[in-house]
């Protein structure tokens, strides 16, 4: 009655944050969850934390990899679920997240569902929110819309339509992947009931400008009009500076 859902946590030197992630997985009210942890051979106490929960983890891998994309591929190769979610080691979800996602996926027949991201500081205080864009298909050809990759629960099969790789684009491989599967007919749907919490400090924050350049180049790589791609690129740069300025003056 309840299709299996794989939750995969990708981590590296995440001792300070991973326990909150694990506990949010174990608190889910959905009953058929396979939990996989893929660690990039951490040098801190990450795996000591993971080992505390061994009895609740289906598979834990700790070995060197080239980055999050390779780690995700390992999780995909070992997944036995119908659906999969990548919950990174500084993210957490409320207890009804998976049950709401599966209910939405089965009722809409979508290939994947995404929701909202709420970004918090290291003390758990909400800094800002990013709401998913139900009309993402109108702009995905030219820029990364608000699909909010870390909120996605999808059919495992979409990762066989196109391979997740960061060989070329280190900061925005999620956009490369999402645009690739979109061009092959994979359909996502937005659900406002899904809220994934993220701690500020990941690649998308630390390497924002590289990420925006990656998005521009990925768009052009997939055949978009370069002029339109550059318009979206400069719009995002300007928007980032304006947002940073308003946050500064409002302190």
PDB file of C-alpha atoms in Angstrom:
ATOM      1  CA  UNK A   1       0.000   0.000   0.000  1.00  0.00           C
ATOM      2  CA  UNK A   2       2.907   2.369   0.734  1.00  0.00           C
ATOM      3  CA  UNK A   3       5.536   2.435  -2.026  1.00  0.00           C
ATOM      4  CA  UNK A   4       9.083   2.460  -0.702  1.00  0.00           C
ATOM      5  CA  UNK A   5      10.829   5.819  -0.490  1.00  0.00           C
ATOM      6  CA  UNK A   6      14.601   6.087  -0.346  1.00  0.00           C
ATOM      7  CA  UNK A   7      16.006   9.045   1.557  1.00  0.00           C
ATOM      8  CA  UNK A   8      19.707   9.550   0.848  1.00  0.00           C
ATOM      9  CA  UNK A   9      21.896  11.850   2.924  1.00  0.00           C
ATOM     10  CA  UNK A  10      25.058  13.056   1.207  1.00  0.00           C
ATOM     11  CA  UNK A  11      27.720  14.317   3.582  1.00  0.00           C
ATOM     12  CA  UNK A  12      31.348  15.274   4.098  1.00  0.00           C
ATOM     13  CA  UNK A  13      32.772  16.604   7.369  1.00  0.00           C
ATOM     14  CA  UNK A  14      29.248  17.286   8.628  1.00  0.00           C
ATOM     15  CA  UNK A  15      29.680  16.342  12.284  1.00  0.00           C
ATOM     16  CA  UNK A  16      28.007  19.543  13.513  1.00  0.00           C
ATOM     17  CA  UNK A  17      24.794  19.217  11.468  1.00  0.00           C
ATOM     18  CA  UNK A  18      24.149  15.637  10.390  1.00  0.00           C
ATOM     19  CA  UNK A  19      22.455  14.450  13.586  1.00  0.00           C
ATOM     20  CA  UNK A  20      19.595  16.899  13.072  1.00  0.00           C
ATOM     21  CA  UNK A  21      19.216  15.586   9.523  1.00  0.00           C
ATOM     22  CA  UNK A  22      19.175  11.949  10.662  1.00  0.00           C
ATOM     23  CA  UNK A  23      16.637  12.609  13.398  1.00  0.00           C
ATOM     24  CA  UNK A  24      14.308  14.347  10.963  1.00  0.00           C
ATOM     25  CA  UNK A  25      14.419  11.251   8.739  1.00  0.00           C
ATOM     26  CA  UNK A  26      13.742   8.905  11.651  1.00  0.00           C
ATOM     27  CA  UNK A  27      10.810  11.054  12.784  1.00  0.00           C
ATOM     28  CA  UNK A  28       8.871  10.607   9.524  1.00  0.00           C
ATOM     29  CA  UNK A  29       5.337   9.279   9.927  1.00  0.00           C
ATOM     30  CA  UNK A  30       5.620   7.410   6.619  1.00  0.00           C
ATOM     31  CA  UNK A  31       6.232   3.721   7.264  1.00  0.00           C
ATOM     32  CA  UNK A  32       8.170   2.433   4.253  1.00  0.00           C
ATOM     33  CA  UNK A  33      11.458   4.363   4.167  1.00  0.00           C
ATOM     34  CA  UNK A  34      14.882   3.106   3.145  1.00  0.00           C
ATOM     35  CA  UNK A  35      17.617   5.350   4.539  1.00  0.00           C
ATOM     36  CA  UNK A  36      21.033   5.558   2.859  1.00  0.00           C
ATOM     37  CA  UNK A  37      23.980   7.678   4.002  1.00  0.00           C
ATOM     38  CA  UNK A  38      26.826   8.352   1.556  1.00  0.00           C
ATOM     39  CA  UNK A  39      29.864   9.985   3.151  1.00  0.00           C
ATOM     40  CA  UNK A  40      32.890  11.250   1.221  1.00  0.00           C
ATOM     41  CA  UNK A  41      35.385   9.797   3.734  1.00  0.00           C
ATOM     42  CA  UNK A  42      35.006  12.502   6.361  1.00  0.00           C
ATOM     43  CA  UNK A  43      37.978  13.360   8.554  1.00  0.00           C
ATOM     44  CA  UNK A  44      35.919  14.657  11.489  1.00  0.00           C
ATOM     45  CA  UNK A  45      33.373  12.808  13.631  1.00  0.00           C
ATOM     46  CA  UNK A  46      30.642  12.557  11.007  1.00  0.00           C
ATOM     47  CA  UNK A  47      30.699   8.772  10.826  1.00  0.00           C
ATOM     48  CA  UNK A  48      30.752   8.487  14.623  1.00  0.00           C
ATOM     49  CA  UNK A  49      27.406  10.275  14.623  1.00  0.00           C
ATOM     50  CA  UNK A  50      26.122   8.062  11.798  1.00  0.00           C
ATOM     51  CA  UNK A  51      27.150   4.895  13.665  1.00  0.00           C
ATOM     52  CA  UNK A  52      24.958   5.896  16.615  1.00  0.00           C
ATOM     53  CA  UNK A  53      21.982   5.293  14.321  1.00  0.00           C
ATOM     54  CA  UNK A  54      23.223   2.188  12.498  1.00  0.00           C
ATOM     55  CA  UNK A  55      20.148   0.171  13.446  1.00  0.00           C
ATOM     56  CA  UNK A  56      17.933   2.701  11.648  1.00  0.00           C
ATOM     57  CA  UNK A  57      20.100   3.137   8.553  1.00  0.00           C
ATOM     58  CA  UNK A  58      19.674   0.710   5.661  1.00  0.00           C
ATOM     59  CA  UNK A  59      23.113   1.373   4.160  1.00  0.00           C
ATOM     60  CA  UNK A  60      26.048   3.607   5.106  1.00  0.00           C
ATOM     61  CA  UNK A  61      28.908   4.164   2.652  1.00  0.00           C
ATOM     62  CA  UNK A  62      32.065   6.069   3.590  1.00  0.00           C
ATOM     63  CA  UNK A  63      34.649   6.354   0.845  1.00  0.00           C
ATOM     64  CA  UNK A  64      36.340   9.053  -1.173  1.00  0.00           C
ATOM     65  CA  UNK A  65      34.401  10.529  -4.061  1.00  0.00           C
ATOM     66  CA  UNK A  66      34.692  13.433  -6.486  1.00  0.00           C
ATOM     67  CA  UNK A  67      31.841  15.383  -4.928  1.00  0.00           C
ATOM     68  CA  UNK A  68      28.082  15.394  -4.272  1.00  0.00           C
ATOM     69  CA  UNK A  69      27.121  14.283  -7.786  1.00  0.00           C
ATOM     70  CA  UNK A  70      29.152  11.069  -7.545  1.00  0.00           C
ATOM     71  CA  UNK A  71      27.778  10.474  -4.043  1.00  0.00           C
ATOM     72  CA  UNK A  72      24.239  10.848  -5.382  1.00  0.00           C
ATOM     73  CA  UNK A  73      24.965   8.332  -8.127  1.00  0.00           C
ATOM     74  CA  UNK A  74      26.112   5.828  -5.475  1.00  0.00           C
ATOM     75  CA  UNK A  75      22.843   6.302  -3.614  1.00  0.00           C
ATOM     76  CA  UNK A  76      20.845   5.832  -6.820  1.00  0.00           C
ATOM     77  CA  UNK A  77      22.724   2.623  -7.635  1.00  0.00           C
ATOM     78  CA  UNK A  78      21.917   1.194  -4.196  1.00  0.00           C
ATOM     79  CA  UNK A  79      18.349   2.448  -3.901  1.00  0.00           C
ATOM     80  CA  UNK A  80      15.470  -0.031  -3.900  1.00  0.00           C
ATOM     81  CA  UNK A  81      12.725   2.579  -3.568  1.00  0.00           C
ATOM     82  CA  UNK A  82      10.111   3.671  -6.060  1.00  0.00           C
ATOM     83  CA  UNK A  83      10.751   7.247  -4.975  1.00  0.00           C
ATOM     84  CA  UNK A  84      13.880   9.015  -3.753  1.00  0.00           C
ATOM     85  CA  UNK A  85      14.784  12.199  -1.900  1.00  0.00           C
ATOM     86  CA  UNK A  86      18.248  13.656  -1.361  1.00  0.00           C
ATOM     87  CA  UNK A  87      18.366  15.221   2.090  1.00  0.00           C
ATOM     88  CA  UNK A  88      21.793  16.770   2.548  1.00  0.00           C
ATOM     89  CA  UNK A  89      23.613  16.865   5.868  1.00  0.00           C
ATOM     90  CA  UNK A  90      22.618  20.423   6.774  1.00  0.00           C
ATOM     91  CA  UNK A  91      18.932  20.020   5.854  1.00  0.00           C
ATOM     92  CA  UNK A  92      15.927  18.720   7.780  1.00  0.00           C
ATOM     93  CA  UNK A  93      12.227  18.080   7.145  1.00  0.00           C
ATOM     94  CA  UNK A  94       9.036  17.937   9.267  1.00  0.00           C
ATOM     95  CA  UNK A  95       7.605  14.537  10.167  1.00  0.00           C
ATOM     96  CA  UNK A  96       4.830  14.531   7.537  1.00  0.00           C
ATOM     97  CA  UNK A  97       7.069  15.535   4.620  1.00  0.00           C
ATOM     98  CA  UNK A  98       7.374  12.158   2.907  1.00  0.00           C
ATOM     99  CA  UNK A  99       3.748  11.150   3.460  1.00  0.00           C
ATOM    100  CA  UNK A 100       2.576  14.445   1.922  1.00  0.00           C
ATOM    101  CA  UNK A 101       4.985  14.060  -0.999  1.00  0.00           C
ATOM    102  CA  UNK A 102       3.912  10.484  -1.802  1.00  0.00           C
ATOM    103  CA  UNK A 103       0.230  11.414  -1.533  1.00  0.00           C
ATOM    104  CA  UNK A 104       0.799  14.279  -3.976  1.00  0.00           C
ATOM    105  CA  UNK A 105       2.858  12.178  -6.402  1.00  0.00           C
ATOM    106  CA  UNK A 106       0.322   9.353  -6.546  1.00  0.00           C
ATOM    107  CA  UNK A 107      -2.625  11.721  -7.023  1.00  0.00           C
ATOM    108  CA  UNK A 108      -1.022  13.859  -9.751  1.00  0.00           C
ATOM    109  CA  UNK A 109       1.073  11.200 -11.541  1.00  0.00           C
ATOM    110  CA  UNK A 110       3.940  13.712 -11.680  1.00  0.00           C
ATOM    111  CA  UNK A 111       7.506  12.488 -12.100  1.00  0.00           C
ATOM    112  CA  UNK A 112       8.697  14.627  -9.203  1.00  0.00           C
ATOM    113  CA  UNK A 113       7.317  17.055  -6.665  1.00  0.00           C
ATOM    114  CA  UNK A 114       9.040  20.052  -5.104  1.00  0.00           C
ATOM    115  CA  UNK A 115       8.137  22.548  -2.419  1.00  0.00           C
ATOM    116  CA  UNK A 116       9.577  25.487  -0.500  1.00  0.00           C
ATOM    117  CA  UNK A 117      12.993  26.018   1.091  1.00  0.00           C
ATOM    118  CA  UNK A 118      13.374  27.833   4.400  1.00  0.00           C
ATOM    119  CA  UNK A 119      16.941  28.945   5.098  1.00  0.00           C
ATOM    120  CA  UNK A 120      18.110  29.200   8.701  1.00  0.00           C
ATOM    121  CA  UNK A 121      21.271  30.319  10.464  1.00  0.00           C
ATOM    122  CA  UNK A 122      23.361  28.023  12.663  1.00  0.00           C
ATOM    123  CA  UNK A 123      21.033  28.720  15.607  1.00  0.00           C
ATOM    124  CA  UNK A 124      17.940  27.622  13.679  1.00  0.00           C
ATOM    125  CA  UNK A 125      16.602  31.159  13.211  1.00  0.00           C
ATOM    126  CA  UNK A 126      14.790  31.656   9.910  1.00  0.00           C
ATOM    127  CA  UNK A 127      16.648  34.090   7.639  1.00  0.00           C
ATOM    128  CA  UNK A 128      14.559  33.891   4.466  1.00  0.00           C
ATOM    129  CA  UNK A 129      12.350  31.559   2.427  1.00  0.00           C
ATOM    130  CA  UNK A 130      12.315  30.553  -1.237  1.00  0.00           C
ATOM    131  CA  UNK A 131       8.905  29.524  -2.546  1.00  0.00           C
ATOM    132  CA  UNK A 132       8.639  27.021  -5.356  1.00  0.00           C
ATOM    133  CA  UNK A 133       7.561  28.195  -8.798  1.00  0.00           C
ATOM    134  CA  UNK A 134       4.623  26.211 -10.183  1.00  0.00           C
ATOM    135  CA  UNK A 135       5.206  27.858 -13.575  1.00  0.00           C
ATOM    136  CA  UNK A 136       8.876  26.845 -13.712  1.00  0.00           C
ATOM    137  CA  UNK A 137       8.557  25.453 -17.258  1.00  0.00           C
ATOM    138  CA  UNK A 138       8.230  28.973 -18.689  1.00  0.00           C
ATOM    139  CA  UNK A 139      11.791  29.946 -17.751  1.00  0.00           C
ATOM    140  CA  UNK A 140      13.777  26.747 -17.111  1.00  0.00           C
ATOM    141  CA  UNK A 141      15.277  26.960 -20.610  1.00  0.00           C
ATOM    142  CA  UNK A 142      17.048  30.209 -19.711  1.00  0.00           C
ATOM    143  CA  UNK A 143      17.682  30.141 -15.957  1.00  0.00           C
ATOM    144  CA  UNK A 144      17.316  28.003 -12.856  1.00  0.00           C
ATOM    145  CA  UNK A 145      13.720  28.524 -11.693  1.00  0.00           C
ATOM    146  CA  UNK A 146      12.607  28.004  -8.104  1.00  0.00           C
ATOM    147  CA  UNK A 147      12.367  24.217  -8.332  1.00  0.00           C
ATOM    148  CA  UNK A 148      14.312  24.021  -5.040  1.00  0.00           C
ATOM    149  CA  UNK A 149      16.294  20.852  -5.665  1.00  0.00           C
ATOM    150  CA  UNK A 150      16.740  19.991  -1.984  1.00  0.00           C
ATOM    151  CA  UNK A 151      12.953  19.816  -1.569  1.00  0.00           C
ATOM    152  CA  UNK A 152      12.415  17.318  -4.410  1.00  0.00           C
ATOM    153  CA  UNK A 153      10.901  13.870  -3.953  1.00  0.00           C
ATOM    154  CA  UNK A 154      10.937  12.040  -7.266  1.00  0.00           C
ATOM    155  CA  UNK A 155      10.455   8.753  -8.986  1.00  0.00           C
ATOM    156  CA  UNK A 156      13.791   6.935  -8.916  1.00  0.00           C
ATOM    157  CA  UNK A 157      13.399   6.421 -12.657  1.00  0.00           C
ATOM    158  CA  UNK A 158      14.092  10.098 -13.504  1.00  0.00           C
ATOM    159  CA  UNK A 159      17.743   9.539 -12.557  1.00  0.00           C
ATOM    160  CA  UNK A 160      17.946   6.963 -15.338  1.00  0.00           C
ATOM    161  CA  UNK A 161      16.646   9.450 -17.917  1.00  0.00           C
ATOM    162  CA  UNK A 162      19.779  11.565 -17.457  1.00  0.00           C
ATOM    163  CA  UNK A 163      22.847  11.190 -15.241  1.00  0.00           C
ATOM    164  CA  UNK A 164      23.639  13.597 -12.431  1.00  0.00           C
ATOM    165  CA  UNK A 165      27.187  14.844 -12.963  1.00  0.00           C
ATOM    166  CA  UNK A 166      29.307  17.765 -11.781  1.00  0.00           C
ATOM    167  CA  UNK A 167      32.290  17.080 -14.043  1.00  0.00           C
ATOM    168  CA  UNK A 168      31.707  20.337 -15.936  1.00  0.00           C
ATOM    169  CA  UNK A 169      29.583  22.473 -13.598  1.00  0.00           C
ATOM    170  CA  UNK A 170      30.618  22.204  -9.955  1.00  0.00           C
ATOM    171  CA  UNK A 171      28.101  24.578  -8.348  1.00  0.00           C
ATOM    172  CA  UNK A 172      24.942  24.103 -10.427  1.00  0.00           C
ATOM    173  CA  UNK A 173      24.833  20.429 -11.500  1.00  0.00           C
ATOM    174  CA  UNK A 174      21.220  20.304 -10.295  1.00  0.00           C
ATOM    175  CA  UNK A 175      20.193  22.806 -12.991  1.00  0.00           C
ATOM    176  CA  UNK A 176      22.084  20.849 -15.659  1.00  0.00           C
ATOM    177  CA  UNK A 177      20.248  17.701 -14.568  1.00  0.00           C
ATOM    178  CA  UNK A 178      16.797  19.288 -14.252  1.00  0.00           C
ATOM    179  CA  UNK A 179      17.046  21.022 -17.628  1.00  0.00           C
ATOM    180  CA  UNK A 180      18.244  17.808 -19.242  1.00  0.00           C
ATOM    181  CA  UNK A 181      15.303  15.743 -17.949  1.00  0.00           C
ATOM    182  CA  UNK A 182      12.854  18.575 -18.707  1.00  0.00           C
ATOM    183  CA  UNK A 183      13.986  18.502 -22.327  1.00  0.00           C
ATOM    184  CA  UNK A 184      13.228  14.755 -22.330  1.00  0.00           C
ATOM    185  CA  UNK A 185       9.652  15.190 -21.118  1.00  0.00           C
ATOM    186  CA  UNK A 186       9.991  14.697 -17.355  1.00  0.00           C
ATOM    187  CA  UNK A 187       7.313  16.691 -15.506  1.00  0.00           C
ATOM    188  CA  UNK A 188       7.555  18.228 -12.038  1.00  0.00           C
ATOM    189  CA  UNK A 189       4.790  19.697  -9.899  1.00  0.00           C
ATOM    190  CA  UNK A 190       4.872  22.223  -7.061  1.00  0.00           C
ATOM    191  CA  UNK A 191       3.270  21.403  -3.703  1.00  0.00           C
ATOM    192  CA  UNK A 192       3.002  24.207  -1.168  1.00  0.00           C
ATOM    193  CA  UNK A 193       2.636  21.701   1.698  1.00  0.00           C
ATOM    194  CA  UNK A 194       6.292  20.681   1.405  1.00  0.00           C
ATOM    195  CA  UNK A 195       8.786  22.742   3.412  1.00  0.00           C
ATOM    196  CA  UNK A 196      12.447  21.714   3.546  1.00  0.00           C
ATOM    197  CA  UNK A 197      14.696  23.535   6.019  1.00  0.00           C
ATOM    198  CA  UNK A 198      18.277  24.341   5.021  1.00  0.00           C
ATOM    199  CA  UNK A 199      21.162  25.750   7.026  1.00  0.00           C
ATOM    200  CA  UNK A 200      22.893  28.613   5.254  1.00  0.00           C
ATOM    201  CA  UNK A 201      26.466  27.896   4.227  1.00  0.00           C
ATOM    202  CA  UNK A 202      26.331  25.450   1.315  1.00  0.00           C
ATOM    203  CA  UNK A 203      27.847  25.865  -2.146  1.00  0.00           C
ATOM    204  CA  UNK A 204      24.905  27.884  -3.437  1.00  0.00           C
ATOM    205  CA  UNK A 205      25.649  30.573  -0.842  1.00  0.00           C
ATOM    206  CA  UNK A 206      29.438  30.461  -0.638  1.00  0.00           C
ATOM    207  CA  UNK A 207      29.882  30.318  -4.422  1.00  0.00           C
ATOM    208  CA  UNK A 208      26.846  32.276  -5.548  1.00  0.00           C
ATOM    209  CA  UNK A 209      28.444  34.099  -8.494  1.00  0.00           C
ATOM    210  CA  UNK A 210      30.102  30.969  -9.848  1.00  0.00           C
ATOM    211  CA  UNK A 211      26.730  29.258  -9.597  1.00  0.00           C
ATOM    212  CA  UNK A 212      25.016  32.007 -11.594  1.00  0.00           C
ATOM    213  CA  UNK A 213      27.706  31.762 -14.288  1.00  0.00           C
ATOM    214  CA  UNK A 214      27.238  27.986 -14.358  1.00  0.00           C
ATOM    215  CA  UNK A 215      23.483  28.440 -14.859  1.00  0.00           C
ATOM    216  CA  UNK A 216      24.067  30.844 -17.767  1.00  0.00           C
ATOM    217  CA  UNK A 217      26.519  28.457 -19.445  1.00  0.00           C
ATOM    218  CA  UNK A 218      24.294  25.407 -18.883  1.00  0.00           C
ATOM    219  CA  UNK A 219      21.369  27.221 -20.474  1.00  0.00           C
ATOM    220  CA  UNK A 220      23.428  28.026 -23.565  1.00  0.00           C
ATOM    221  CA  UNK A 221      24.840  24.489 -23.650  1.00  0.00           C
ATOM    222  CA  UNK A 222      21.290  23.115 -23.901  1.00  0.00           C
ATOM    223  CA  UNK A 223      20.465  25.351 -26.874  1.00  0.00           C
ATOM    224  CA  UNK A 224      18.984  28.523 -25.371  1.00  0.00           C
ATOM    225  CA  UNK A 225      19.335  31.861 -27.121  1.00  0.00           C
ATOM    226  CA  UNK A 226      22.529  33.329 -25.586  1.00  0.00           C
ATOM    227  CA  UNK A 227      21.085  36.852 -25.514  1.00  0.00           C
ATOM    228  CA  UNK A 228      18.122  35.765 -23.388  1.00  0.00           C
ATOM    229  CA  UNK A 229      20.386  33.668 -21.148  1.00  0.00           C
ATOM    230  CA  UNK A 230      22.595  36.708 -20.515  1.00  0.00           C
ATOM    231  CA  UNK A 231      19.536  38.860 -19.743  1.00  0.00           C
ATOM    232  CA  UNK A 232      18.502  36.391 -17.023  1.00  0.00           C
ATOM    233  CA  UNK A 233      22.120  36.237 -15.828  1.00  0.00           C
ATOM    234  CA  UNK A 234      22.400  40.005 -15.304  1.00  0.00           C
ATOM    235  CA  UNK A 235      18.916  40.103 -13.783  1.00  0.00           C
ATOM    236  CA  UNK A 236      19.978  37.592 -11.115  1.00  0.00           C
ATOM    237  CA  UNK A 237      23.216  39.459 -10.387  1.00  0.00           C
ATOM    238  CA  UNK A 238      21.331  42.741  -9.973  1.00  0.00           C
ATOM    239  CA  UNK A 239      18.663  41.089  -7.851  1.00  0.00           C
ATOM    240  CA  UNK A 240      21.297  39.576  -5.568  1.00  0.00           C
ATOM    241  CA  UNK A 241      22.957  42.942  -4.957  1.00  0.00           C
ATOM    242  CA  UNK A 242      19.610  44.636  -4.294  1.00  0.00           C
ATOM    243  CA  UNK A 243      18.551  41.919  -1.852  1.00  0.00           C
ATOM    244  CA  UNK A 244      21.879  42.080  -0.023  1.00  0.00           C
ATOM    245  CA  UNK A 245      21.572  45.856   0.241  1.00  0.00           C
ATOM    246  CA  UNK A 246      18.046  45.758   1.668  1.00  0.00           C
ATOM    247  CA  UNK A 247      19.051  43.102   4.192  1.00  0.00           C
ATOM    248  CA  UNK A 248      21.993  45.263   5.245  1.00  0.00           C
ATOM    249  CA  UNK A 249      19.967  48.448   5.799  1.00  0.00           C
ATOM    250  CA  UNK A 250      17.195  46.560   7.617  1.00  0.00           C
ATOM    251  CA  UNK A 251      19.542  45.227  10.307  1.00  0.00           C
TER     252      UNK A 251
END
